């Protein structure tokens, strides 16, 4: 049987692992420079390989879906984003914190200003993409209707509407990692960090080990969303109160209402405190990080649920973290050391009401130079019955500062509750 002849020559894939650095058109990045033009644009797009000055590519974990769209033919690989009318409706910054090369290391402070400050580069043919988008929106949680009915929050038709809708500034942020700063923040050598990132991603980004001249990495992970209530200027005005809730994703509770943990109740409580603070003339900030299951992932999370339920004696507070370590090898991979970057980006220097009992979050925030005046715990009546195991375990482990550590009798009572219905 005769084989059909190819109608065209096969396309060659150009690898970027070992490029010729001589005569390269890569624009330098001077991380931490307050002048965005001197700092340099973040160029992770794929339309011109010679322009790229970072490792990885845009869109975080969604980059893989983009690859599927290109492979299926539904997206042209050379598509360039039309940024007409996409500029933020309000301007955030710049703030002095943007000029500290080690103060913000996990996001691009200028990520929302791409069209504004790098227009000349776009005109020269550089394919630049924002890593931050800012918009205005109205959100609505059914629990807020109850809060209005019980007079915990008031309808003012500015922040809180009659239908319990909230007017917010909403910010989406993709991660942008400055590798020397990330390494310093977690206490490792940059060379070791790059090598382990390369190994633990299955060699997905060879430039981590072959391009030591590139110090910025666009990791394939989820980003965060920020919700701002009240006047934007109040965030940086220390004469006005500021409330902050930093919340890590819990899909089961936040979206579907699972009562095995306190995540949605604490999120709602945080929003209430932010509303109250904004209505006092201040502002409220909710930071929502995509770090499901303490960044261990939802599969690991559900495996731990099963292990806790089936262990001898049932779900017990004294074995809460042990079962997590048995499955995942570690209790927590959120690395709260990186979390304050978004607060620094917002220009925050003081938080009057931090809606959190987590020592990990509190320590990370205060170590970054931000003052915390008051820590607000979750009210006891917000805690679902099946979440008592979680609360007791965290208290006993020293995870919380606020509240009493349950005695042995209380722990024994709590041990019988939890996952029987899951």
Short mmCIF file of C-alpha atoms in Angstrom, two decimals:
data_model
loop_
_atom_site.label_atom_id
_atom_site.label_comp_id
_atom_site.label_asym_id
_atom_site.label_seq_id
_atom_site.Cartn_x
_atom_site.Cartn_y
_atom_site.Cartn_z
CA UNK A 1 0.00 0.00 0.00
CA UNK A 2 1.41 3.39 -1.01
CA UNK A 3 1.76 5.86 1.84
CA UNK A 4 0.47 9.39 1.13
CA UNK A 5 3.20 11.96 0.73
CA UNK A 6 3.21 14.83 3.22
CA UNK A 7 1.88 18.03 1.69
CA UNK A 8 4.14 20.25 3.76
CA UNK A 9 7.25 20.01 5.85
CA UNK A 10 6.66 19.24 9.53
CA UNK A 11 6.94 22.21 11.81
CA UNK A 12 9.95 22.22 14.11
CA UNK A 13 9.41 22.90 17.79
CA UNK A 14 11.87 25.46 19.08
CA UNK A 15 13.05 24.58 22.57
CA UNK A 16 13.80 27.47 24.90
CA UNK A 17 15.92 25.47 27.31
CA UNK A 18 19.28 26.39 25.82
CA UNK A 19 18.84 29.58 23.80
CA UNK A 20 21.69 31.54 22.33
CA UNK A 21 22.15 34.39 24.77
CA UNK A 22 24.33 36.35 22.37
CA UNK A 23 22.39 39.21 20.84
CA UNK A 24 19.26 38.30 22.78
CA UNK A 25 16.40 40.83 22.67
CA UNK A 26 15.24 39.90 26.16
CA UNK A 27 14.32 42.99 28.14
CA UNK A 28 15.87 43.08 31.62
CA UNK A 29 13.80 43.01 34.81
CA UNK A 30 15.01 45.05 37.77
CA UNK A 31 12.68 43.68 40.44
CA UNK A 32 11.69 46.20 43.09
CA UNK A 33 12.30 49.34 41.05
CA UNK A 34 9.40 51.77 41.69
CA UNK A 35 9.61 53.05 38.11
CA UNK A 36 7.71 50.45 36.04
CA UNK A 37 9.71 51.25 32.91
CA UNK A 38 12.98 50.71 34.75
CA UNK A 39 11.57 47.67 36.52
CA UNK A 40 10.70 46.19 33.14
CA UNK A 41 7.64 44.45 31.75
CA UNK A 42 6.82 40.83 32.53
CA UNK A 43 6.78 39.06 29.17
CA UNK A 44 5.57 35.48 29.43
CA UNK A 45 3.58 35.29 26.19
CA UNK A 46 4.49 32.75 23.52
CA UNK A 47 3.93 34.71 20.32
CA UNK A 48 7.57 35.83 20.17
CA UNK A 49 9.91 33.43 21.93
CA UNK A 50 12.81 35.89 21.67
CA UNK A 51 10.89 38.48 23.71
CA UNK A 52 10.24 36.23 26.70
CA UNK A 53 12.07 37.34 29.84
CA UNK A 54 10.44 35.02 32.38
CA UNK A 55 10.12 31.29 33.02
CA UNK A 56 6.69 29.79 32.47
CA UNK A 57 3.71 31.48 30.88
CA UNK A 58 0.59 33.45 31.72
CA UNK A 59 -2.73 32.27 33.22
CA UNK A 60 -1.34 30.07 35.98
CA UNK A 61 -3.00 26.65 36.07
CA UNK A 62 -5.26 27.62 33.16
CA UNK A 63 -2.29 27.60 30.79
CA UNK A 64 -2.87 23.87 30.31
CA UNK A 65 -6.44 24.52 29.15
CA UNK A 66 -5.05 27.07 26.72
CA UNK A 67 -2.79 24.35 25.35
CA UNK A 68 -5.83 22.11 24.83
CA UNK A 69 -7.62 24.92 23.00
CA UNK A 70 -4.63 25.37 20.70
CA UNK A 71 -4.26 21.62 20.17
CA UNK A 72 -7.95 21.26 19.28
CA UNK A 73 -7.76 24.13 16.82
CA UNK A 74 -10.23 26.36 18.67
CA UNK A 75 -7.55 28.92 19.55
CA UNK A 76 -4.88 30.31 17.28
CA UNK A 77 -1.47 29.99 18.97
CA UNK A 78 -0.52 33.50 17.90
CA UNK A 79 -3.65 35.16 19.29
CA UNK A 80 -2.94 38.48 20.97
CA UNK A 81 -5.26 39.92 23.58
CA UNK A 82 -7.16 43.09 22.64
CA UNK A 83 -6.94 45.14 25.84
CA UNK A 84 -9.29 47.91 24.69
CA UNK A 85 -11.52 49.09 27.59
CA UNK A 86 -10.02 46.53 30.01
CA UNK A 87 -8.28 49.07 32.27
CA UNK A 88 -9.22 49.11 35.98
CA UNK A 89 -12.14 51.39 36.94
CA UNK A 90 -10.09 52.51 39.97
CA UNK A 91 -6.34 52.84 40.41
CA UNK A 92 -4.62 50.91 43.16
CA UNK A 93 -1.19 52.29 44.01
CA UNK A 94 1.61 52.74 43.41
CA UNK A 95 2.63 52.58 47.08
CA UNK A 96 6.08 52.74 48.72
CA UNK A 97 5.92 48.97 49.33
CA UNK A 98 6.13 48.44 45.57
CA UNK A 99 9.74 49.64 45.68
CA UNK A 100 11.03 46.95 48.04
CA UNK A 101 12.54 44.04 46.06
CA UNK A 102 11.98 41.70 49.00
CA UNK A 103 8.68 43.17 50.22
CA UNK A 104 6.57 41.81 47.35
CA UNK A 105 7.93 38.66 45.72
CA UNK A 106 4.90 36.58 44.67
CA UNK A 107 2.94 38.98 42.45
CA UNK A 108 3.67 41.78 39.99
CA UNK A 109 2.75 45.14 41.57
CA UNK A 110 2.36 46.64 38.09
CA UNK A 111 0.30 43.72 36.81
CA UNK A 112 -2.87 45.80 36.38
CA UNK A 113 -1.12 48.70 34.63
CA UNK A 114 0.25 46.89 31.60
CA UNK A 115 -1.57 48.90 28.92
CA UNK A 116 -1.05 52.16 30.79
CA UNK A 117 2.69 52.01 31.53
CA UNK A 118 3.95 49.66 28.82
CA UNK A 119 1.99 51.05 25.87
CA UNK A 120 5.18 51.94 24.01
CA UNK A 121 6.39 48.34 24.22
CA UNK A 122 3.03 47.05 22.99
CA UNK A 123 3.31 49.45 20.03
CA UNK A 124 6.74 47.95 19.28
CA UNK A 125 5.20 44.48 18.98
CA UNK A 126 5.71 43.09 22.48
CA UNK A 127 2.82 40.82 23.46
CA UNK A 128 2.12 41.88 27.05
CA UNK A 129 -0.60 40.43 29.26
CA UNK A 130 -1.93 41.77 32.57
CA UNK A 131 -1.49 39.53 35.60
CA UNK A 132 -3.96 41.59 37.66
CA UNK A 133 -7.48 42.67 36.71
CA UNK A 134 -9.63 45.10 38.70
CA UNK A 135 -13.38 45.57 38.30
CA UNK A 136 -16.47 46.62 40.25
CA UNK A 137 -19.26 44.20 41.06
CA UNK A 138 -22.14 43.34 43.37
CA UNK A 139 -22.07 40.10 45.33
CA UNK A 140 -24.79 38.47 47.39
CA UNK A 141 -24.64 35.85 50.16
CA UNK A 142 -27.89 34.52 51.62
CA UNK A 143 -26.46 34.69 55.16
CA UNK A 144 -26.32 38.47 54.89
CA UNK A 145 -30.10 38.66 54.71
CA UNK A 146 -30.19 37.09 58.18
CA UNK A 147 -27.50 39.52 59.36
CA UNK A 148 -29.68 42.42 58.17
CA UNK A 149 -32.76 40.95 59.82
CA UNK A 150 -30.87 40.66 63.12
CA UNK A 151 -29.44 44.20 62.78
CA UNK A 152 -25.82 43.02 62.72
CA UNK A 153 -25.37 45.01 59.53
CA UNK A 154 -27.42 47.88 58.12
CA UNK A 155 -28.77 48.62 54.65
CA UNK A 156 -27.17 51.89 53.55
CA UNK A 157 -27.80 51.54 49.79
CA UNK A 158 -24.14 52.32 49.17
CA UNK A 159 -22.22 49.36 50.54
CA UNK A 160 -25.21 47.17 51.43
CA UNK A 161 -28.22 47.23 49.12
CA UNK A 162 -31.83 46.50 50.09
CA UNK A 163 -31.55 43.02 48.52
CA UNK A 164 -28.49 42.30 50.72
CA UNK A 165 -26.17 42.78 47.75
CA UNK A 166 -22.72 44.19 48.46
CA UNK A 167 -20.98 46.73 46.26
CA UNK A 168 -17.32 45.75 45.99
CA UNK A 169 -14.12 46.37 44.13
CA UNK A 170 -13.00 42.95 42.93
CA UNK A 171 -9.39 42.12 42.05
CA UNK A 172 -8.08 38.96 40.39
CA UNK A 173 -4.35 38.26 40.76
CA UNK A 174 -2.21 35.66 39.00
CA UNK A 175 1.02 34.61 40.73
CA UNK A 176 4.32 36.09 39.57
CA UNK A 177 7.30 34.79 41.54
CA UNK A 178 10.60 36.62 41.93
CA UNK A 179 12.72 33.57 42.65
CA UNK A 180 15.52 35.22 44.69
CA UNK A 181 12.87 36.79 46.93
CA UNK A 182 10.86 33.57 47.23
CA UNK A 183 14.01 31.68 48.21
CA UNK A 184 14.93 34.26 50.84
CA UNK A 185 11.38 34.32 52.22
CA UNK A 186 11.30 30.56 52.87
CA UNK A 187 14.96 30.32 53.88
CA UNK A 188 16.60 28.34 51.05
CA UNK A 189 19.23 28.96 48.38
CA UNK A 190 17.82 30.15 45.06
CA UNK A 191 19.75 27.41 43.25
CA UNK A 192 18.18 24.75 45.47
CA UNK A 193 14.72 26.25 45.01
CA UNK A 194 15.08 26.26 41.23
CA UNK A 195 16.37 22.68 41.13
CA UNK A 196 13.57 21.35 43.33
CA UNK A 197 10.89 23.27 41.41
CA UNK A 198 12.25 21.68 38.23
CA UNK A 199 12.27 18.21 39.76
CA UNK A 200 8.89 18.38 41.48
CA UNK A 201 7.13 19.60 38.32
CA UNK A 202 8.50 16.64 36.39
CA UNK A 203 10.94 18.79 34.41
CA UNK A 204 8.12 20.96 33.07
CA UNK A 205 10.21 24.14 33.16
CA UNK A 206 13.83 23.37 32.17
CA UNK A 207 14.69 27.09 32.23
CA UNK A 208 14.63 26.85 36.01
CA UNK A 209 17.98 25.08 35.80
CA UNK A 210 19.27 26.21 32.40
CA UNK A 211 18.55 29.94 32.57
CA UNK A 212 19.94 31.36 35.82
CA UNK A 213 19.73 34.79 34.19
CA UNK A 214 15.91 34.64 34.32
CA UNK A 215 14.74 35.33 37.87
CA UNK A 216 10.96 35.64 37.39
CA UNK A 217 8.71 32.58 37.23
CA UNK A 218 5.02 32.37 36.31
CA UNK A 219 4.04 29.20 38.21
CA UNK A 220 1.14 26.98 37.05
CA UNK A 221 -0.87 27.43 40.26
CA UNK A 222 -4.07 29.18 41.27
CA UNK A 223 -4.04 32.85 42.16
CA UNK A 224 -6.31 34.88 44.42
CA UNK A 225 -9.27 37.22 44.42
CA UNK A 226 -9.54 40.32 46.59
CA UNK A 227 -12.86 41.92 47.58
CA UNK A 228 -12.71 45.51 48.83
CA UNK A 229 -15.64 47.06 50.71
CA UNK A 230 -15.87 50.78 51.41
CA UNK A 231 -13.69 53.56 50.07
CA UNK A 232 -10.41 52.47 48.48
CA UNK A 233 -8.49 55.37 50.05
CA UNK A 234 -9.52 54.23 53.54
CA UNK A 235 -7.29 51.16 53.18
CA UNK A 236 -4.14 53.27 53.48
CA UNK A 237 -5.54 55.96 55.78
CA UNK A 238 -4.47 54.98 59.30
CA UNK A 239 -7.03 57.39 60.77
CA UNK A 240 -9.78 55.11 59.47
CA UNK A 241 -10.46 51.53 60.63
CA UNK A 242 -9.52 48.58 58.43
CA UNK A 243 -10.77 45.00 58.73
CA UNK A 244 -9.12 42.10 56.89
CA UNK A 245 -10.03 38.46 56.43
CA UNK A 246 -7.44 36.27 54.64
CA UNK A 247 -9.28 33.12 53.58
CA UNK A 248 -7.91 29.98 51.96
CA UNK A 249 -10.19 28.14 49.57
CA UNK A 250 -12.47 25.37 50.84
CA UNK A 251 -14.76 24.40 47.98
CA UNK A 252 -16.81 21.93 50.00
CA UNK A 253 -17.73 24.47 52.67
CA UNK A 254 -17.45 27.82 50.87
CA UNK A 255 -19.55 26.76 47.86
CA UNK A 256 -21.51 23.64 48.84
CA UNK A 257 -22.02 24.27 52.55
CA UNK A 258 -20.34 21.18 53.99
CA UNK A 259 -20.36 21.54 57.78
CA UNK A 260 -17.26 19.48 58.55
CA UNK A 261 -15.22 22.68 58.94
CA UNK A 262 -15.67 26.34 59.82
CA UNK A 263 -14.60 27.75 56.46
CA UNK A 264 -17.82 29.23 55.08
CA UNK A 265 -19.03 30.41 58.52
CA UNK A 266 -15.71 32.14 59.10
CA UNK A 267 -15.77 33.65 55.61
CA UNK A 268 -19.27 35.01 56.19
CA UNK A 269 -18.27 36.30 59.62
CA UNK A 270 -15.25 38.00 58.04
CA UNK A 271 -17.45 39.67 55.45
CA UNK A 272 -19.80 40.90 58.18
CA UNK A 273 -16.91 42.46 60.11
CA UNK A 274 -15.63 44.06 56.90
CA UNK A 275 -19.10 45.50 56.20
CA UNK A 276 -19.40 46.88 59.72
CA UNK A 277 -15.94 48.44 59.48
CA UNK A 278 -16.62 49.98 56.07
CA UNK A 279 -19.90 51.43 57.33
CA UNK A 280 -17.94 53.10 60.15
CA UNK A 281 -16.10 55.07 57.50
CA UNK A 282 -13.27 52.62 57.05
CA UNK A 283 -12.73 49.71 54.69
CA UNK A 284 -12.85 45.93 54.62
CA UNK A 285 -10.63 43.57 52.62
CA UNK A 286 -11.33 39.90 51.91
CA UNK A 287 -8.42 37.97 50.36
CA UNK A 288 -9.49 34.62 48.87
CA UNK A 289 -6.54 32.34 48.05
CA UNK A 290 -6.79 29.27 45.81
CA UNK A 291 -5.10 26.92 48.30
CA UNK A 292 -7.59 24.08 48.67
CA UNK A 293 -7.06 21.77 51.62
CA UNK A 294 -4.17 23.80 53.09
CA UNK A 295 -2.65 23.68 49.57
CA UNK A 296 -2.56 19.87 49.78
CA UNK A 297 -5.37 19.59 47.23
CA UNK A 298 -8.91 18.29 47.41
CA UNK A 299 -8.04 14.66 46.64
CA UNK A 300 -5.66 14.56 49.60
CA UNK A 301 -8.26 16.34 51.71
CA UNK A 302 -10.93 13.72 51.02
CA UNK A 303 -8.49 10.87 51.64
CA UNK A 304 -7.76 12.39 55.04
CA UNK A 305 -11.50 12.63 55.73
CA UNK A 306 -11.81 8.89 55.11
CA UNK A 307 -8.78 8.07 57.22
CA UNK A 308 -10.06 10.13 60.14
CA UNK A 309 -13.49 8.53 59.97
CA UNK A 310 -12.21 4.94 59.85
CA UNK A 311 -9.46 5.11 62.44
CA UNK A 312 -9.92 3.33 65.75
CA UNK A 313 -12.12 5.43 68.01
CA UNK A 314 -13.56 7.45 65.15
CA UNK A 315 -12.77 11.04 64.30
CA UNK A 316 -10.64 12.44 67.14
CA UNK A 317 -9.16 15.84 67.77
CA UNK A 318 -5.90 14.34 69.03
CA UNK A 319 -5.35 12.55 65.69
CA UNK A 320 -6.60 15.35 63.41
CA UNK A 321 -3.19 16.47 62.14
CA UNK A 322 -1.60 13.03 62.43
CA UNK A 323 -3.92 11.60 59.78
CA UNK A 324 -3.12 14.51 57.49
CA UNK A 325 0.61 13.87 57.87
CA UNK A 326 0.14 10.14 57.21
CA UNK A 327 -1.44 10.89 53.82
CA UNK A 328 0.32 14.09 52.74
CA UNK A 329 3.56 13.92 54.71
CA UNK A 330 2.99 17.42 56.08
CA UNK A 331 0.21 19.25 57.91
CA UNK A 332 0.11 22.40 55.78
CA UNK A 333 1.68 23.62 52.53
CA UNK A 334 0.13 27.07 52.26
CA UNK A 335 3.38 28.89 53.10
CA UNK A 336 1.74 31.87 54.74
CA UNK A 337 5.10 33.65 54.51
CA UNK A 338 4.09 34.66 50.96
CA UNK A 339 0.54 35.67 51.88
CA UNK A 340 1.22 39.26 53.09
CA UNK A 341 2.42 40.30 49.63
CA UNK A 342 -1.12 41.15 48.55
CA UNK A 343 -1.58 43.28 51.68
CA UNK A 344 1.66 45.08 50.89
CA UNK A 345 0.42 45.58 47.32
CA UNK A 346 -2.68 47.28 48.70
CA UNK A 347 -0.48 49.64 50.71
CA UNK A 348 -1.69 48.31 54.06
CA UNK A 349 0.45 49.29 57.05
CA UNK A 350 -2.05 48.61 59.85
CA UNK A 351 -4.98 46.24 60.32
CA UNK A 352 -7.38 47.24 63.06
CA UNK A 353 -9.42 44.03 62.92
CA UNK A 354 -7.83 40.85 61.65
CA UNK A 355 -10.63 38.29 61.39
CA UNK A 356 -8.51 35.23 62.12
CA UNK A 357 -7.31 33.11 65.01
CA UNK A 358 -4.47 31.58 63.00
CA UNK A 359 -1.02 32.17 64.47
CA UNK A 360 0.49 31.29 61.08
CA UNK A 361 -1.37 34.12 59.37
CA UNK A 362 -0.86 36.57 62.22
CA UNK A 363 2.89 35.91 62.40
CA UNK A 364 3.32 36.22 58.64
CA UNK A 365 1.47 39.53 58.54
CA UNK A 366 3.26 41.10 61.51
CA UNK A 367 6.68 39.85 60.36
CA UNK A 368 6.06 41.66 57.07
CA UNK A 369 5.87 44.94 58.98
CA UNK A 370 2.09 45.34 59.17
CA UNK A 371 0.67 46.18 62.59
CA UNK A 372 -2.31 44.16 63.81
CA UNK A 373 -4.36 45.92 66.49
CA UNK A 374 -7.01 43.27 67.23
CA UNK A 375 -7.63 39.64 66.30
CA UNK A 376 -11.27 38.63 66.02
CA UNK A 377 -12.16 34.95 66.58
CA UNK A 378 -15.16 33.19 65.11
CA UNK A 379 -18.16 33.40 67.47
CA UNK A 380 -18.92 29.97 69.02
CA UNK A 381 -22.46 29.86 67.63
CA UNK A 382 -21.02 30.03 64.09
CA UNK A 383 -19.20 26.71 64.50
CA UNK A 384 -21.12 23.73 63.03
CA UNK A 385 -21.45 20.66 65.23
CA UNK A 386 -19.29 18.51 62.95
CA UNK A 387 -16.57 21.18 62.91
CA UNK A 388 -15.94 20.96 66.67
CA UNK A 389 -13.24 18.35 66.05
CA UNK A 390 -11.34 20.77 63.82
CA UNK A 391 -11.58 23.60 66.35
CA UNK A 392 -10.47 21.41 69.25
CA UNK A 393 -7.57 19.94 67.29
CA UNK A 394 -6.29 23.36 66.23
CA UNK A 395 -6.57 24.74 69.75
CA UNK A 396 -4.73 21.78 71.23
CA UNK A 397 -1.99 22.07 68.59
CA UNK A 398 -1.45 25.77 69.31
CA UNK A 399 -2.81 26.78 65.93
CA UNK A 400 -5.00 29.38 67.63
CA UNK A 401 -4.07 31.99 70.21
CA UNK A 402 -7.55 33.21 71.02
CA UNK A 403 -9.86 31.00 73.11
CA UNK A 404 -9.25 28.33 75.70
CA UNK A 405 -7.52 25.05 74.95
CA UNK A 406 -10.06 22.29 75.73
CA UNK A 407 -9.20 20.03 78.66
CA UNK A 408 -8.96 16.26 78.30
CA UNK A 409 -12.61 15.73 79.23
CA UNK A 410 -13.76 18.22 76.58
CA UNK A 411 -11.50 16.62 73.97
CA UNK A 412 -12.93 13.22 74.84
CA UNK A 413 -16.46 14.56 74.35
CA UNK A 414 -15.57 16.11 71.02
CA UNK A 415 -13.77 12.97 69.77
CA UNK A 416 -17.07 11.19 69.20
CA UNK A 417 -18.33 13.87 66.82
CA UNK A 418 -17.41 14.61 63.27
CA UNK A 419 -17.51 12.43 60.22
CA UNK A 420 -20.10 9.78 61.00
CA UNK A 421 -22.46 11.11 58.34
CA UNK A 422 -19.84 11.58 55.59
#
